[in-house]
Amino acid sequence: MAEYFGVKVEDIFNTMQERFRPEGAQGVDASFGYDITGEGKWKLTVKDGQMNIEETEDLSDCVVVTITDGETFVGVNIGKVDGMSAFSSGKFKAEGDLGALGKTAKMFRKYAPAKKEMSIRDYLIDMFGTVVERFKPEAAKGMDIKFAFDLGGEYGGQWTVIIKDDTCQVIEKIEGKPTIKLEFMDAKDYVDFSLGKIDAQSLLAAGRAAVQGEINLALKWGEFFEKYLDPMASGEKEQELLVLKKTISVGQRFATGPVMGKFLNALKDKKILGTKCPECGRIMLPAREICSECRVRFSEWVEVGPKGQVRYMDYVYYASPDPLTGETRDTPYGMISVLLDGCKGNDTFAHIVRNDQIDRIEFGWNEMAGTRVRPVWNEKRTGSIFDIKYFEIDE
Amino acid sequence: MGKRVAICAVSQIKNDGDYWYLRFQNMLLPCLEAILEQTGVTFDLDKGIRDIITCSDDVYDARTISNNGVTDVVGAHLRGEEKMAQEAINGLGYAMASILSGHDDVVLFMGHCKETQTESRLMNTNLAFDPFYSRPLGLDFINANAFQAREYQDKSGLTDEHLAKIVVRSRENAKKNPYARENELVTVQDVMKSSMIADPIRELHLYPVTDWAFGMLLCCEERAYEFTDNPVWITGFGNCMDSYFLGDRDLTSNFSLKRAAQRAYEMAGIKDPKKDFDVVELMDSFAYQLPLWAEGVGIVDEGKGAEWIDGKGADDQNVNLSGGMLNGNPIILGGVARALECVLQLRGEAGKSQVKGAKRALAHGCYGAAGQHQAVVVLEK
């Protein structure tokens, strides 16, 4: 299998179980298919807060099947490819219930590429291999010191760092009489100590390390040498700063004002109220203070609908997830413009239509009537536009 | 200058600390109705209003191209509409250019800002800065202005007590202004004890959160008397933009304000700004700005702002008799509010603040960190 951005397609699938978040999968009972061109097909099944992933040719019972190439799939999963762009350009396709696909994003923690490990031996070689370049001659001027390291354990060894005549040299043995000798029972402790993961006091107190010779000089090590930097610490390659990703949010308190407020409040009572212009007679929906055409304040409240006919509808295939809440809409959905009974002309009311009826909606045009629809009210109504869940065909 | 542009009418709602029960559209509508009532102007396509200029702040409205959301309450439906995306006082220059060019005779100019809609003015003004460098540092219009305030203190000898006096005076003057935000009167001690928010700026040195809207009708000279018997003329206008990055600027040189004033004075034929104005309104969103901008427009000598405060210069020169922005106007409208106050003075409609026989007035506005963009308008009776 090919690697994309250092990651194989199967790495993404093989880590799904450990990245799975049951709290993000609540109420999900479905199978999701992945058809990765040239790589294979996988089926993810989620039920009762548990998941299973299998490589299979049969994706027939999946609610949605993602079809893409390995590079795009890996790229989107590790954040190297923008999902929306890949979707728009057709590189990333989904067949079936797109809204369901959106839910999978919440089910998994983001894939983090595994770091290539350095062994204790690798560290020791790197640490002593960089001693000479980390040496600061000006700090060790005139010094004549031999630091000996006796590191035990499976990966251990012996090294001597010799400072003399403003130069530094490392040999992989202990010879002669060192000025100072550091002993670590386990070379791993020395590595951890050098990386700042464990302090010398605890090692000494636990008898896992010992110092012989001029202890004061041991403390000078930090003056003579630049600090050892963990090559793994920086981890992934530094971000190339061409873009900076931020989510902007500032809390708002939107006043409804008395007119919009009354309109929203009436929804609680399953009533749709418009305001009527005293001059042209048009009914404004949602209710507003002034007729923009006649430039006069409304004269009366009028209850309209709740049934009406569809004038326009469009199919929306994207879910527009809210970056702060992750909330999405089920896709595709039908955004409709309804001429409620009692209204005329262009004074239509926007809402959405029942998802499974999208394909049955006919537009109205001039004298031709569109599909008759009625609102489906929410049980719990709060004075929001979603007190109406959606409109459905009135049959 | 050959032809002049008239301001035929102004209208406003009272500045308020929280119009929680109104949409910003509700704030604009009475301003529109008042203009129509005062002038009898219509939206007739031959003789009436065909062009509307609005001013609003998209971030404060939390709406992209926020002018699109107020068309009905500014009468802009099926008419020309343009937005001033800068301190609203510049809308006067915009309307003036439209009329002097002959593009239109009559222009309606409306603006609103509902500061209380947002949770945090600081977060909003933080968004005025670039996202890479200044924004992460937490720069906003308070702490950025504090740089300017500190430097100006060093330059002019302005003390904490001077700043307190400016606040006390602003609140006292505002008590005479029926449209001013209702604030408690304060003493010098009250101000000096108010909490320090970005040294040397104390809480009371800073204009309070305010909601407000206004309207104005502008017209060409030939037709002005169709709409009013008492026009006020725009005889000078100038504005100037300074650097975006604070580090590029000398914060107390008033460089851009001087340029803006010079431009307006040349147009209006002002020779000595110290003597030529009967009324001056400066956009003091912070207390320290009153003497700083006074120096910038040339009614006070450079570096003498503190002495001017000691010497009652602001009273002698009729500066900010309205209470100024310091008493409370929303952001983006603090400058146009100054112009509106000048119009009332020149019309003789300033009530208890009225300067008798006022003939010529200066209105100033600015926007951006430490007054990046500056504008000056000369108005005459």
PDB file of C-alpha atoms in Angstrom, chain A residues 115-354:
ATOM      1  CA  LYS A 115       5.950   9.155  15.507  1.00  0.00           C
ATOM      2  CA  LYS A 116       8.933   7.112  14.481  1.00  0.00           C
ATOM      3  CA  GLU A 117      10.401   5.976  17.803  1.00  0.00           C
ATOM      4  CA  MET A 118      14.006   6.465  18.832  1.00  0.00           C
ATOM      5  CA  SER A 119      15.379   3.602  20.899  1.00  0.00           C
ATOM      6  CA  ILE A 120      17.513   4.132  24.009  1.00  0.00           C
ATOM      7  CA  ARG A 121      20.501   3.097  21.934  1.00  0.00           C
ATOM      8  CA  ASP A 122      19.575   5.660  19.234  1.00  0.00           C
ATOM      9  CA  TYR A 123      19.435   8.344  21.897  1.00  0.00           C
ATOM     10  CA  LEU A 124      22.779   7.414  23.409  1.00  0.00           C
ATOM     11  CA  ILE A 125      24.450   7.452  20.014  1.00  0.00           C
ATOM     12  CA  ASP A 126      22.833  10.796  19.239  1.00  0.00           C
ATOM     13  CA  MET A 127      23.666  12.315  22.635  1.00  0.00           C
ATOM     14  CA  PHE A 128      27.345  11.386  22.592  1.00  0.00           C
ATOM     15  CA  GLY A 129      27.539  11.936  18.857  1.00  0.00           C
ATOM     16  CA  THR A 130      26.582  15.566  19.325  1.00  0.00           C
ATOM     17  CA  VAL A 131      28.748  16.318  22.358  1.00  0.00           C
ATOM     18  CA  VAL A 132      31.565  17.807  20.302  1.00  0.00           C
ATOM     19  CA  GLU A 133      29.282  20.125  18.360  1.00  0.00           C
ATOM     20  CA  ARG A 134      27.575  21.193  21.573  1.00  0.00           C
ATOM     21  CA  PHE A 135      30.877  21.998  23.276  1.00  0.00           C
ATOM     22  CA  LYS A 136      31.400  25.663  24.210  1.00  0.00           C
ATOM     23  CA  PRO A 137      35.200  26.238  24.235  1.00  0.00           C
ATOM     24  CA  GLU A 138      34.956  29.759  25.674  1.00  0.00           C
ATOM     25  CA  ALA A 139      33.076  28.403  28.736  1.00  0.00           C
ATOM     26  CA  ALA A 140      35.595  25.644  29.322  1.00  0.00           C
ATOM     27  CA  LYS A 141      38.680  27.737  28.730  1.00  0.00           C
ATOM     28  CA  GLY A 142      41.766  26.255  30.352  1.00  0.00           C
ATOM     29  CA  MET A 143      39.895  23.260  31.684  1.00  0.00           C
ATOM     30  CA  ASP A 144      41.403  19.812  31.791  1.00  0.00           C
ATOM     31  CA  ILE A 145      38.611  17.404  32.624  1.00  0.00           C
ATOM     32  CA  LYS A 146      37.600  13.853  31.837  1.00  0.00           C
ATOM     33  CA  PHE A 147      33.898  13.107  32.265  1.00  0.00           C
ATOM     34  CA  ALA A 148      33.340   9.363  32.329  1.00  0.00           C
ATOM     35  CA  PHE A 149      29.935   7.804  31.778  1.00  0.00           C
ATOM     36  CA  ASP A 150      29.288   4.254  32.855  1.00  0.00           C
ATOM     37  CA  LEU A 151      25.793   3.350  31.714  1.00  0.00           C
ATOM     38  CA  GLY A 152      24.398  -0.076  32.547  1.00  0.00           C
ATOM     39  CA  GLY A 153      21.564  -2.146  31.213  1.00  0.00           C
ATOM     40  CA  GLU A 154      20.883  -3.790  27.921  1.00  0.00           C
ATOM     41  CA  TYR A 155      21.682  -0.745  25.781  1.00  0.00           C
ATOM     42  CA  GLY A 156      24.381   0.756  27.954  1.00  0.00           C
ATOM     43  CA  GLY A 157      28.025   1.388  27.334  1.00  0.00           C
ATOM     44  CA  GLN A 158      30.971   3.482  28.405  1.00  0.00           C
ATOM     45  CA  TRP A 159      32.000   6.882  27.152  1.00  0.00           C
ATOM     46  CA  THR A 160      34.562   9.447  28.152  1.00  0.00           C
ATOM     47  CA  VAL A 161      34.292  13.089  27.250  1.00  0.00           C
ATOM     48  CA  ILE A 162      37.684  14.735  27.382  1.00  0.00           C
ATOM     49  CA  ILE A 163      38.081  18.479  27.639  1.00  0.00           C
ATOM     50  CA  LYS A 164      41.621  19.716  27.140  1.00  0.00           C
ATOM     51  CA  ASP A 165      43.296  22.700  25.459  1.00  0.00           C
ATOM     52  CA  ASP A 166      39.888  24.240  24.661  1.00  0.00           C
ATOM     53  CA  THR A 167      38.898  21.242  22.612  1.00  0.00           C
ATOM     54  CA  CYS A 168      36.589  18.360  23.246  1.00  0.00           C
ATOM     55  CA  GLN A 169      36.834  14.736  22.283  1.00  0.00           C
ATOM     56  CA  VAL A 170      34.635  11.709  22.900  1.00  0.00           C
ATOM     57  CA  ILE A 171      35.845   8.130  23.132  1.00  0.00           C
ATOM     58  CA  GLU A 172      33.638   5.113  23.565  1.00  0.00           C
ATOM     59  CA  LYS A 173      35.358   3.646  26.616  1.00  0.00           C
ATOM     60  CA  ILE A 174      36.634   4.685  29.994  1.00  0.00           C
ATOM     61  CA  GLU A 175      40.378   4.837  30.277  1.00  0.00           C
ATOM     62  CA  GLY A 176      42.820   6.223  32.760  1.00  0.00           C
ATOM     63  CA  LYS A 177      41.499   8.088  35.768  1.00  0.00           C
ATOM     64  CA  PRO A 178      38.538  10.324  35.008  1.00  0.00           C
ATOM     65  CA  THR A 179      38.096  13.608  36.861  1.00  0.00           C
ATOM     66  CA  ILE A 180      34.518  12.629  37.427  1.00  0.00           C
ATOM     67  CA  LYS A 181      32.581   9.462  36.816  1.00  0.00           C
ATOM     68  CA  LEU A 182      28.839   9.214  36.413  1.00  0.00           C
ATOM     69  CA  GLU A 183      27.274   5.808  36.849  1.00  0.00           C
ATOM     70  CA  PHE A 184      23.723   4.959  35.849  1.00  0.00           C
ATOM     71  CA  MET A 185      22.423   1.476  36.583  1.00  0.00           C
ATOM     72  CA  ASP A 186      20.230   1.683  33.527  1.00  0.00           C
ATOM     73  CA  ALA A 187      21.160   3.688  30.455  1.00  0.00           C
ATOM     74  CA  LYS A 188      17.462   4.552  30.062  1.00  0.00           C
ATOM     75  CA  ASP A 189      17.658   6.614  33.251  1.00  0.00           C
ATOM     76  CA  TYR A 190      20.507   8.588  31.776  1.00  0.00           C
ATOM     77  CA  VAL A 191      18.500   9.259  28.631  1.00  0.00           C
ATOM     78  CA  ASP A 192      15.478  10.355  30.661  1.00  0.00           C
ATOM     79  CA  PHE A 193      17.683  12.513  32.852  1.00  0.00           C
ATOM     80  CA  SER A 194      19.245  14.192  29.832  1.00  0.00           C
ATOM     81  CA  LEU A 195      15.808  14.838  28.330  1.00  0.00           C
ATOM     82  CA  GLY A 196      14.677  16.414  31.592  1.00  0.00           C
ATOM     83  CA  LYS A 197      12.129  13.690  32.287  1.00  0.00           C
ATOM     84  CA  ILE A 198      13.651  12.670  35.600  1.00  0.00           C
ATOM     85  CA  ASP A 199      15.774  14.624  38.056  1.00  0.00           C
ATOM     86  CA  ALA A 200      19.210  13.673  39.340  1.00  0.00           C
ATOM     87  CA  GLN A 201      18.220  13.876  43.001  1.00  0.00           C
ATOM     88  CA  SER A 202      15.670  11.080  42.710  1.00  0.00           C
ATOM     89  CA  LEU A 203      18.054   8.866  40.802  1.00  0.00           C
ATOM     90  CA  LEU A 204      20.803   9.414  43.352  1.00  0.00           C
ATOM     91  CA  ALA A 205      18.436   8.923  46.272  1.00  0.00           C
ATOM     92  CA  ALA A 206      17.109   5.704  44.769  1.00  0.00           C
ATOM     93  CA  GLY A 207      20.614   4.415  44.244  1.00  0.00           C
ATOM     94  CA  ARG A 208      20.041   4.193  40.515  1.00  0.00           C
ATOM     95  CA  ALA A 209      22.875   6.591  39.853  1.00  0.00           C
ATOM     96  CA  ALA A 210      26.116   7.576  41.522  1.00  0.00           C
ATOM     97  CA  VAL A 211      28.790  10.192  41.091  1.00  0.00           C
ATOM     98  CA  GLN A 212      32.444   9.654  41.836  1.00  0.00           C
ATOM     99  CA  GLY A 213      35.118  12.328  41.825  1.00  0.00           C
ATOM    100  CA  GLU A 214      34.647  16.038  41.804  1.00  0.00           C
ATOM    101  CA  ILE A 215      30.900  16.456  42.115  1.00  0.00           C
ATOM    102  CA  ASN A 216      31.074  20.221  41.696  1.00  0.00           C
ATOM    103  CA  LEU A 217      32.395  19.722  38.220  1.00  0.00           C
ATOM    104  CA  ALA A 218      29.435  17.550  37.330  1.00  0.00           C
ATOM    105  CA  LEU A 219      27.246  20.582  37.843  1.00  0.00           C
ATOM    106  CA  LYS A 220      29.384  22.511  35.370  1.00  0.00           C
ATOM    107  CA  TRP A 221      28.398  20.220  32.510  1.00  0.00           C
ATOM    108  CA  GLY A 222      25.543  22.571  31.651  1.00  0.00           C
ATOM    109  CA  GLU A 223      27.977  25.454  31.297  1.00  0.00           C
ATOM    110  CA  PHE A 224      30.378  23.608  29.047  1.00  0.00           C
ATOM    111  CA  PHE A 225      27.844  22.134  26.680  1.00  0.00           C
ATOM    112  CA  GLU A 226      24.736  23.373  24.944  1.00  0.00           C
ATOM    113  CA  LYS A 227      21.618  21.590  26.052  1.00  0.00           C
ATOM    114  CA  TYR A 228      20.829  18.357  24.254  1.00  0.00           C
ATOM    115  CA  LEU A 229      17.677  18.833  22.196  1.00  0.00           C
ATOM    116  CA  ASP A 230      15.388  15.883  21.730  1.00  0.00           C
ATOM    117  CA  PRO A 231      15.149  15.328  17.958  1.00  0.00           C
ATOM    118  CA  MET A 232      11.695  13.807  18.530  1.00  0.00           C
ATOM    119  CA  ALA A 233      10.373  16.712  20.550  1.00  0.00           C
ATOM    120  CA  SER A 234       9.483  18.825  17.554  1.00  0.00           C
ATOM    121  CA  GLY A 235       7.601  15.803  16.276  1.00  0.00           C
ATOM    122  CA  GLU A 236       5.955  16.558  12.976  1.00  0.00           C
ATOM    123  CA  LYS A 237       7.534  18.859  10.524  1.00  0.00           C
ATOM    124  CA  GLU A 238       6.955  22.480  11.454  1.00  0.00           C
ATOM    125  CA  GLN A 239       3.851  24.023   9.984  1.00  0.00           C
ATOM    126  CA  GLU A 240       4.651  25.972   6.892  1.00  0.00           C
ATOM    127  CA  LEU A 241       3.186  29.355   7.803  1.00  0.00           C
ATOM    128  CA  LEU A 242       1.238  30.271   4.734  1.00  0.00           C
ATOM    129  CA  VAL A 243      -2.099  30.044   6.446  1.00  0.00           C
ATOM    130  CA  LEU A 244      -3.240  30.417  10.022  1.00  0.00           C
ATOM    131  CA  LYS A 245      -6.448  28.683  11.038  1.00  0.00           C
ATOM    132  CA  LYS A 246      -8.682  30.405  13.579  1.00  0.00           C
ATOM    133  CA  THR A 247     -12.325  30.287  14.517  1.00  0.00           C
ATOM    134  CA  ILE A 248     -13.723  33.707  15.337  1.00  0.00           C
ATOM    135  CA  SER A 249     -16.595  33.972  17.758  1.00  0.00           C
ATOM    136  CA  VAL A 250     -18.039  36.867  19.704  1.00  0.00           C
ATOM    137  CA  GLY A 251     -21.171  36.342  21.761  1.00  0.00           C
ATOM    138  CA  GLN A 252     -24.254  38.246  20.633  1.00  0.00           C
ATOM    139  CA  ARG A 253     -27.614  39.151  22.125  1.00  0.00           C
ATOM    140  CA  PHE A 254     -29.953  39.802  19.223  1.00  0.00           C
ATOM    141  CA  ALA A 255     -33.020  41.811  20.139  1.00  0.00           C
ATOM    142  CA  THR A 256     -36.163  40.708  18.337  1.00  0.00           C
ATOM    143  CA  GLY A 257     -37.920  44.017  18.866  1.00  0.00           C
ATOM    144  CA  PRO A 258     -41.664  44.017  19.533  1.00  0.00           C
ATOM    145  CA  VAL A 259     -42.733  42.977  16.023  1.00  0.00           C
ATOM    146  CA  MET A 260     -40.338  40.111  15.325  1.00  0.00           C
ATOM    147  CA  GLY A 261     -40.858  39.142  18.960  1.00  0.00           C
ATOM    148  CA  LYS A 262     -44.600  38.821  18.539  1.00  0.00           C
ATOM    149  CA  PHE A 263     -44.117  36.818  15.342  1.00  0.00           C
ATOM    150  CA  LEU A 264     -41.807  34.345  17.092  1.00  0.00           C
ATOM    151  CA  ASN A 265     -44.001  34.168  20.170  1.00  0.00           C
ATOM    152  CA  ALA A 266     -47.034  33.263  18.048  1.00  0.00           C
ATOM    153  CA  LEU A 267     -45.186  30.222  16.706  1.00  0.00           C
ATOM    154  CA  LYS A 268     -45.455  28.767  20.202  1.00  0.00           C
ATOM    155  CA  ASP A 269     -49.234  28.786  19.688  1.00  0.00           C
ATOM    156  CA  LYS A 270     -48.859  27.247  16.219  1.00  0.00           C
ATOM    157  CA  LYS A 271     -49.779  30.539  14.604  1.00  0.00           C
ATOM    158  CA  ILE A 272     -48.004  32.281  11.750  1.00  0.00           C
ATOM    159  CA  LEU A 273     -48.509  36.029  11.920  1.00  0.00           C
ATOM    160  CA  GLY A 274     -47.768  38.582   9.263  1.00  0.00           C
ATOM    161  CA  THR A 275     -48.066  42.359   9.269  1.00  0.00           C
ATOM    162  CA  LYS A 276     -50.256  44.094   6.699  1.00  0.00           C
ATOM    163  CA  CYS A 277     -49.409  47.274   4.830  1.00  0.00           C
ATOM    164  CA  PRO A 278     -52.278  49.786   5.007  1.00  0.00           C
ATOM    165  CA  GLU A 279     -51.491  51.102   1.528  1.00  0.00           C
ATOM    166  CA  CYS A 280     -50.683  48.186  -0.747  1.00  0.00           C
ATOM    167  CA  GLY A 281     -52.193  45.457   1.401  1.00  0.00           C
ATOM    168  CA  ARG A 282     -49.180  43.173   1.176  1.00  0.00           C
ATOM    169  CA  ILE A 283     -48.478  40.897   4.108  1.00  0.00           C
ATOM    170  CA  MET A 284     -44.958  40.828   5.370  1.00  0.00           C
ATOM    171  CA  LEU A 285     -43.470  37.533   6.449  1.00  0.00           C
ATOM    172  CA  PRO A 286     -41.682  37.317   8.747  1.00  0.00           C
ATOM    173  CA  ALA A 287     -43.554  40.201  10.296  1.00  0.00           C
ATOM    174  CA  ARG A 288     -41.812  43.556  10.016  1.00  0.00           C
ATOM    175  CA  GLU A 289     -42.457  47.096  11.173  1.00  0.00           C
ATOM    176  CA  ILE A 290     -42.626  48.807   7.806  1.00  0.00           C
ATOM    177  CA  CYS A 291     -43.635  48.086   4.243  1.00  0.00           C
ATOM    178  CA  SER A 292     -40.439  48.706   2.350  1.00  0.00           C
ATOM    179  CA  GLU A 293     -42.342  49.535  -0.833  1.00  0.00           C
ATOM    180  CA  CYS A 294     -44.832  52.064   0.577  1.00  0.00           C
ATOM    181  CA  ARG A 295     -42.548  53.223   3.421  1.00  0.00           C
ATOM    182  CA  VAL A 296     -45.329  53.191   5.991  1.00  0.00           C
ATOM    183  CA  ARG A 297     -45.729  51.265   9.213  1.00  0.00           C
ATOM    184  CA  PHE A 298     -47.980  48.205   9.155  1.00  0.00           C
ATOM    185  CA  SER A 299     -51.575  48.703  10.223  1.00  0.00           C
ATOM    186  CA  GLU A 300     -52.658  45.287  11.434  1.00  0.00           C
ATOM    187  CA  TRP A 301     -51.588  41.794  12.358  1.00  0.00           C
ATOM    188  CA  VAL A 302     -52.924  39.009  10.158  1.00  0.00           C
ATOM    189  CA  GLU A 303     -52.792  35.305  10.813  1.00  0.00           C
ATOM    190  CA  VAL A 304     -51.857  33.427   7.654  1.00  0.00           C
ATOM    191  CA  GLY A 305     -51.490  29.800   6.584  1.00  0.00           C
ATOM    192  CA  PRO A 306     -50.467  27.622   8.175  1.00  0.00           C
ATOM    193  CA  LYS A 307     -50.901  25.721   4.912  1.00  0.00           C
ATOM    194  CA  GLY A 308     -49.720  27.010   1.614  1.00  0.00           C
ATOM    195  CA  GLN A 309     -48.155  26.166  -1.727  1.00  0.00           C
ATOM    196  CA  VAL A 310     -44.511  25.831  -2.637  1.00  0.00           C
ATOM    197  CA  ARG A 311     -43.239  28.522  -4.975  1.00  0.00           C
ATOM    198  CA  TYR A 312     -39.601  27.478  -5.110  1.00  0.00           C
ATOM    199  CA  MET A 313     -37.392  24.775  -3.692  1.00  0.00           C
ATOM    200  CA  ASP A 314     -33.731  24.062  -3.997  1.00  0.00           C
ATOM    201  CA  TYR A 315     -31.717  20.985  -3.156  1.00  0.00           C
ATOM    202  CA  VAL A 316     -28.882  21.629  -0.758  1.00  0.00           C
ATOM    203  CA  TYR A 317     -26.175  19.004  -0.671  1.00  0.00           C
ATOM    204  CA  TYR A 318     -23.858  20.458   1.953  1.00  0.00           C
ATOM    205  CA  ALA A 319     -24.439  20.409   5.671  1.00  0.00           C
ATOM    206  CA  SER A 320     -22.575  23.630   6.616  1.00  0.00           C
ATOM    207  CA  PRO A 321     -21.339  22.396   9.971  1.00  0.00           C
ATOM    208  CA  ASP A 322     -21.219  25.080  12.638  1.00  0.00           C
ATOM    209  CA  PRO A 323     -17.519  25.337  13.542  1.00  0.00           C
ATOM    210  CA  LEU A 324     -18.331  25.998  17.186  1.00  0.00           C
ATOM    211  CA  THR A 325     -21.013  23.390  17.856  1.00  0.00           C
ATOM    212  CA  GLY A 326     -20.436  20.880  15.073  1.00  0.00           C
ATOM    213  CA  GLU A 327     -24.183  21.042  14.358  1.00  0.00           C
ATOM    214  CA  THR A 328     -25.087  20.051  10.844  1.00  0.00           C
ATOM    215  CA  ARG A 329     -28.203  19.623   8.754  1.00  0.00           C
ATOM    216  CA  ASP A 330     -29.190  16.312   7.232  1.00  0.00           C
ATOM    217  CA  THR A 331     -28.384  16.412   3.543  1.00  0.00           C
ATOM    218  CA  PRO A 332     -29.578  16.719   0.934  1.00  0.00           C
ATOM    219  CA  TYR A 333     -32.325  18.947   2.175  1.00  0.00           C
ATOM    220  CA  GLY A 334     -34.963  20.990   0.420  1.00  0.00           C
ATOM    221  CA  MET A 335     -35.092  24.692   1.176  1.00  0.00           C
ATOM    222  CA  ILE A 336     -38.542  25.937   0.255  1.00  0.00           C
ATOM    223  CA  SER A 337     -40.293  29.196  -0.269  1.00  0.00           C
ATOM    224  CA  VAL A 338     -43.972  28.798   0.636  1.00  0.00           C
ATOM    225  CA  LEU A 339     -46.814  31.124  -0.283  1.00  0.00           C
ATOM    226  CA  LEU A 340     -48.952  30.696   2.801  1.00  0.00           C
ATOM    227  CA  ASP A 341     -52.716  30.908   2.398  1.00  0.00           C
ATOM    228  CA  GLY A 342     -53.715  34.540   2.786  1.00  0.00           C
ATOM    229  CA  CYS A 343     -50.480  35.879   1.309  1.00  0.00           C
ATOM    230  CA  LYS A 344     -49.949  36.928  -2.275  1.00  0.00           C
ATOM    231  CA  GLY A 345     -47.277  37.889  -4.744  1.00  0.00           C
ATOM    232  CA  ASN A 346     -43.709  37.509  -3.553  1.00  0.00           C
ATOM    233  CA  ASP A 347     -44.530  37.478   0.136  1.00  0.00           C
ATOM    234  CA  THR A 348     -43.401  33.918   0.674  1.00  0.00           C
ATOM    235  CA  PHE A 349     -42.089  32.219   3.747  1.00  0.00           C
ATOM    236  CA  ALA A 350     -38.824  30.301   3.777  1.00  0.00           C
ATOM    237  CA  HIS A 351     -38.412  26.977   5.530  1.00  0.00           C
ATOM    238  CA  ILE A 352     -37.356  23.415   4.798  1.00  0.00           C
ATOM    239  CA  VAL A 353     -39.341  20.486   3.517  1.00  0.00           C
ATOM    240  CA  ARG A 354     -39.615  16.964   4.912  1.00  0.00           C
TER     241      ARG A 354
END
